[in-house]
Amino acid sequence: MARALILVDFQNDFTPGGALGVEGGDEVSARLNELAIAGGFDLVVATRDWHPPDHDSFHPQGGTWPEHAVAQTPGAELHPALDRTRIDLVVDKGTESGTDGYSAFDGTDLAETLRHHDVDEVVVAGLATDYCVKHTALDALDAGFAVTVEAAATRPVEREPGDGERALQEIRDAGGCVR
Ligand code: VGL
Ligand code: ZN
């Protein structure tokens, strides 16, 4: 049995100054690096939101968000403060129009990859608490993994005040651990 760390969408566009900058998003880098380097994980996965230029989630297509994390652009790159030395695998998601791709399990083979490595437990951290972290954690629970969200290493978008805390509560209610 093995433990994996899933570092969600710590990308330039989700940090302050980016296309969809999350307030304080850059502040989580130290904790993410500490988890990756000293957390004792068997597998460390970094996800990237990786959208086509005309993704359905973008305003011009009638979606919720400004254009962000467009594949192959600087905004979609992992943030430079993220230490890559312990990252085993990068998983791109949201690569197709027609799905938000919030979850790292949506349209990817992450669940199979984790099982292949005998992973039964995942720790989830990164951006943003109320979107990609939440959906990744809920899908991991659905897929049968034990899930812990490292709340201090996440930050919310909060389109509505309280969305971050509500997301953490949804994860607890679904059987996840928030610490
Ligand atoms: C995200 C909104 C749109 C996230 C991605 O990474 O939480 N949020 N795309
Ligand atoms: Zn997105």
Short mmCIF file of C-alpha atoms and ligand atoms in Angstrom, two decimals:
data_model
loop_
_atom_site.label_atom_id
_atom_site.label_comp_id
_atom_site.label_asym_id
_atom_site.label_seq_id
_atom_site.Cartn_x
_atom_site.Cartn_y
_atom_site.Cartn_z
CA MET A 1 0.00 0.00 0.00
CA ALA A 2 1.28 3.43 -0.89
CA ARG A 3 0.60 7.11 -0.43
CA ALA A 4 0.48 9.74 -3.16
CA LEU A 5 0.58 13.52 -3.02
CA ILE A 6 -1.52 15.37 -5.58
CA LEU A 7 -0.40 18.96 -6.12
CA VAL A 8 -3.32 20.61 -7.88
CA ASP A 9 -2.89 23.35 -10.51
CA PHE A 10 -0.06 25.33 -8.94
CA GLN A 11 0.28 27.27 -12.19
CA ASN A 12 1.12 30.85 -13.08
CA ASP A 13 -2.45 31.69 -14.10
CA PHE A 14 -3.82 30.76 -10.67
CA THR A 15 -1.37 32.88 -8.72
CA PRO A 16 -1.62 36.67 -8.25
CA GLY A 17 -1.03 38.46 -11.56
CA GLY A 18 -2.25 35.44 -13.52
CA ALA A 19 -5.38 35.26 -15.68
CA LEU A 20 -7.37 33.69 -12.83
CA GLY A 21 -5.19 34.71 -9.92
CA VAL A 22 -6.28 33.27 -6.58
CA GLU A 23 -5.68 35.62 -3.67
CA GLY A 24 -2.66 34.39 -1.72
CA GLY A 25 -2.22 31.55 -4.19
CA ASP A 26 1.54 32.01 -4.30
CA GLU A 27 1.74 31.67 -0.51
CA VAL A 28 1.24 27.90 -0.61
CA SER A 29 4.48 27.14 -2.45
CA ALA A 30 6.59 26.55 0.66
CA ARG A 31 4.13 24.06 2.10
CA LEU A 32 3.71 22.28 -1.25
CA ASN A 33 7.48 21.89 -1.57
CA GLU A 34 7.81 20.71 2.01
CA LEU A 35 5.13 18.07 1.45
CA ALA A 36 6.71 16.92 -1.81
CA ILE A 37 10.25 16.75 -0.46
CA ALA A 38 9.77 15.66 3.15
CA GLY A 39 6.29 14.16 3.18
CA GLY A 40 7.47 10.62 2.61
CA PHE A 41 5.16 10.04 -0.36
CA ASP A 42 5.63 7.11 -2.68
CA LEU A 43 4.38 9.12 -5.64
CA VAL A 44 4.11 12.87 -6.20
CA VAL A 45 1.75 14.05 -8.93
CA ALA A 46 1.41 17.63 -10.16
CA THR A 47 -1.70 18.49 -12.15
CA ARG A 48 -2.08 21.24 -14.72
CA ASP A 49 -5.27 22.82 -15.95
CA TRP A 50 -4.53 22.59 -19.68
CA HIS A 51 -7.26 24.06 -21.83
CA PRO A 52 -7.67 24.56 -25.59
CA PRO A 53 -7.87 28.28 -26.54
CA ASP A 54 -11.62 28.04 -27.13
CA HIS A 55 -12.48 26.00 -24.03
CA ASP A 56 -16.17 26.01 -23.08
CA SER A 57 -15.41 27.32 -19.59
CA PHE A 58 -14.15 30.65 -21.00
CA HIS A 59 -16.29 33.83 -21.18
CA PRO A 60 -16.26 34.09 -25.01
CA GLN A 61 -17.82 30.61 -25.17
CA GLY A 62 -20.41 31.55 -22.54
CA GLY A 63 -18.47 29.94 -19.70
CA THR A 64 -17.77 31.03 -16.13
CA TRP A 65 -14.14 32.07 -16.37
CA PRO A 66 -11.78 34.43 -18.13
CA GLU A 67 -9.45 32.62 -20.50
CA HIS A 68 -6.86 30.82 -18.39
CA ALA A 69 -4.40 27.93 -18.45
CA VAL A 70 -4.33 27.72 -22.22
CA ALA A 71 -2.14 24.78 -23.21
CA GLN A 72 1.43 25.70 -24.20
CA THR A 73 1.21 29.26 -22.84
CA PRO A 74 3.31 30.68 -19.96
CA GLY A 75 0.18 31.02 -17.83
CA ALA A 76 -0.33 27.26 -17.95
CA GLU A 77 3.18 26.43 -16.78
CA LEU A 78 3.76 25.22 -13.27
CA HIS A 79 4.69 28.14 -11.02
CA PRO A 80 8.46 28.63 -10.83
CA ALA A 81 8.39 28.42 -7.00
CA LEU A 82 7.33 24.77 -7.23
CA ASP A 83 10.30 22.46 -6.69
CA ARG A 84 10.21 19.90 -9.51
CA THR A 85 12.83 17.55 -8.12
CA ARG A 86 10.33 15.31 -6.34
CA ILE A 87 7.53 15.45 -8.91
CA ASP A 88 7.16 12.02 -10.48
CA LEU A 89 4.32 12.74 -12.85
CA VAL A 90 2.51 15.70 -14.42
CA VAL A 91 -1.15 15.14 -15.29
CA ASP A 92 -2.89 17.53 -17.68
CA LYS A 93 -6.66 17.89 -17.40
CA GLY A 94 -9.44 19.97 -18.91
CA THR A 95 -7.82 19.31 -22.27
CA GLU A 96 -11.15 18.90 -24.06
CA SER A 97 -13.96 21.40 -24.51
CA GLY A 98 -17.24 20.17 -23.13
CA THR A 99 -15.99 19.41 -19.63
CA ASP A 100 -14.71 21.78 -16.94
CA GLY A 101 -11.93 19.40 -16.12
CA TYR A 102 -11.86 20.57 -12.50
CA SER A 103 -10.98 17.11 -11.24
CA ALA A 104 -7.61 15.49 -11.86
CA PHE A 105 -9.57 12.26 -12.41
CA ASP A 106 -11.83 13.72 -15.11
CA GLY A 107 -10.74 12.45 -18.50
CA THR A 108 -7.33 11.26 -17.26
CA ASP A 109 -5.92 7.87 -16.33
CA LEU A 110 -4.83 9.07 -12.89
CA ALA A 111 -6.94 6.51 -11.00
CA GLU A 112 -5.37 3.63 -12.97
CA THR A 113 -1.90 5.09 -12.49
CA LEU A 114 -2.40 5.39 -8.72
CA ARG A 115 -3.70 1.82 -8.51
CA HIS A 116 -0.78 0.63 -10.59
CA HIS A 117 1.49 2.08 -7.88
CA ASP A 118 -0.59 0.42 -5.13
CA VAL A 119 -1.73 3.80 -3.87
CA ASP A 120 -4.62 3.61 -1.42
CA GLU A 121 -4.24 7.01 0.22
CA VAL A 122 -3.86 10.47 -1.30
CA VAL A 123 -3.11 13.90 0.11
CA VAL A 124 -4.47 16.78 -1.95
CA ALA A 125 -3.20 20.37 -1.88
CA GLY A 126 -2.93 23.33 -4.24
CA LEU A 127 -5.38 25.58 -6.11
CA ALA A 128 -8.17 26.28 -5.88
CA THR A 129 -9.87 24.93 -2.76
CA ASP A 130 -13.42 25.44 -4.04
CA TYR A 131 -12.87 24.13 -7.59
CA CYS A 132 -10.07 21.82 -8.63
CA VAL A 133 -8.97 20.78 -5.14
CA LYS A 134 -12.56 20.04 -4.14
CA HIS A 135 -13.45 18.08 -7.27
CA THR A 136 -10.18 16.16 -7.19
CA ALA A 137 -10.70 15.22 -3.54
CA LEU A 138 -14.35 14.18 -4.09
CA ASP A 139 -13.46 12.09 -7.15
CA ALA A 140 -10.60 10.44 -5.27
CA LEU A 141 -13.06 9.46 -2.52
CA ASP A 142 -15.47 8.16 -5.18
CA ALA A 143 -12.67 6.10 -6.67
CA GLY A 144 -12.08 4.49 -3.29
CA PHE A 145 -8.95 6.27 -2.09
CA ALA A 146 -8.55 7.57 1.45
CA VAL A 147 -8.27 11.34 1.11
CA THR A 148 -6.72 14.07 3.20
CA VAL A 149 -6.82 17.70 2.11
CA GLU A 150 -4.00 19.83 3.45
CA ALA A 151 -6.06 22.98 4.00
CA ALA A 152 -3.13 25.27 4.80
CA ALA A 153 -1.67 24.50 1.39
CA THR A 154 -4.82 25.51 -0.52
CA ARG A 155 -6.48 28.85 -1.34
CA PRO A 156 -10.03 29.44 -2.60
CA VAL A 157 -11.36 31.50 -5.53
CA GLU A 158 -14.44 32.43 -3.45
CA ARG A 159 -16.78 33.72 -6.14
CA GLU A 160 -19.10 33.79 -3.14
CA PRO A 161 -17.69 34.46 0.33
CA GLY A 162 -17.46 31.21 2.26
CA ASP A 163 -17.04 28.97 -0.79
CA GLY A 164 -13.64 27.81 0.47
CA GLU A 165 -14.93 26.71 3.86
CA ARG A 166 -18.02 25.14 2.27
CA ALA A 167 -15.79 23.15 -0.08
CA LEU A 168 -13.80 21.79 2.86
CA GLN A 169 -17.04 20.84 4.61
CA GLU A 170 -18.27 19.01 1.49
CA ILE A 171 -15.05 17.02 1.50
CA ARG A 172 -15.48 16.14 5.19
CA ASP A 173 -19.11 15.19 4.59
CA ALA A 174 -18.03 12.87 1.78
CA GLY A 175 -15.62 11.08 4.10
CA GLY A 176 -12.42 13.01 3.50
CA CYS A 177 -10.09 14.31 6.15
CA VAL A 178 -9.22 18.02 6.24
CA ARG A 179 -6.21 19.03 8.24
C1 VGL B 1 -9.71 26.02 -11.55
C2 VGL B 1 -11.42 27.43 -12.20
C3 VGL B 1 -11.23 27.09 -13.51
C4 VGL B 1 -8.88 25.45 -10.45
C5 VGL B 1 -9.53 25.67 -12.87
O1 VGL B 1 -7.73 25.07 -10.70
O2 VGL B 1 -9.39 25.41 -9.31
N1 VGL B 1 -10.68 26.90 -11.23
N2 VGL B 1 -10.29 26.21 -13.84
ZN ZN B 2 -9.82 25.80 -15.86
#
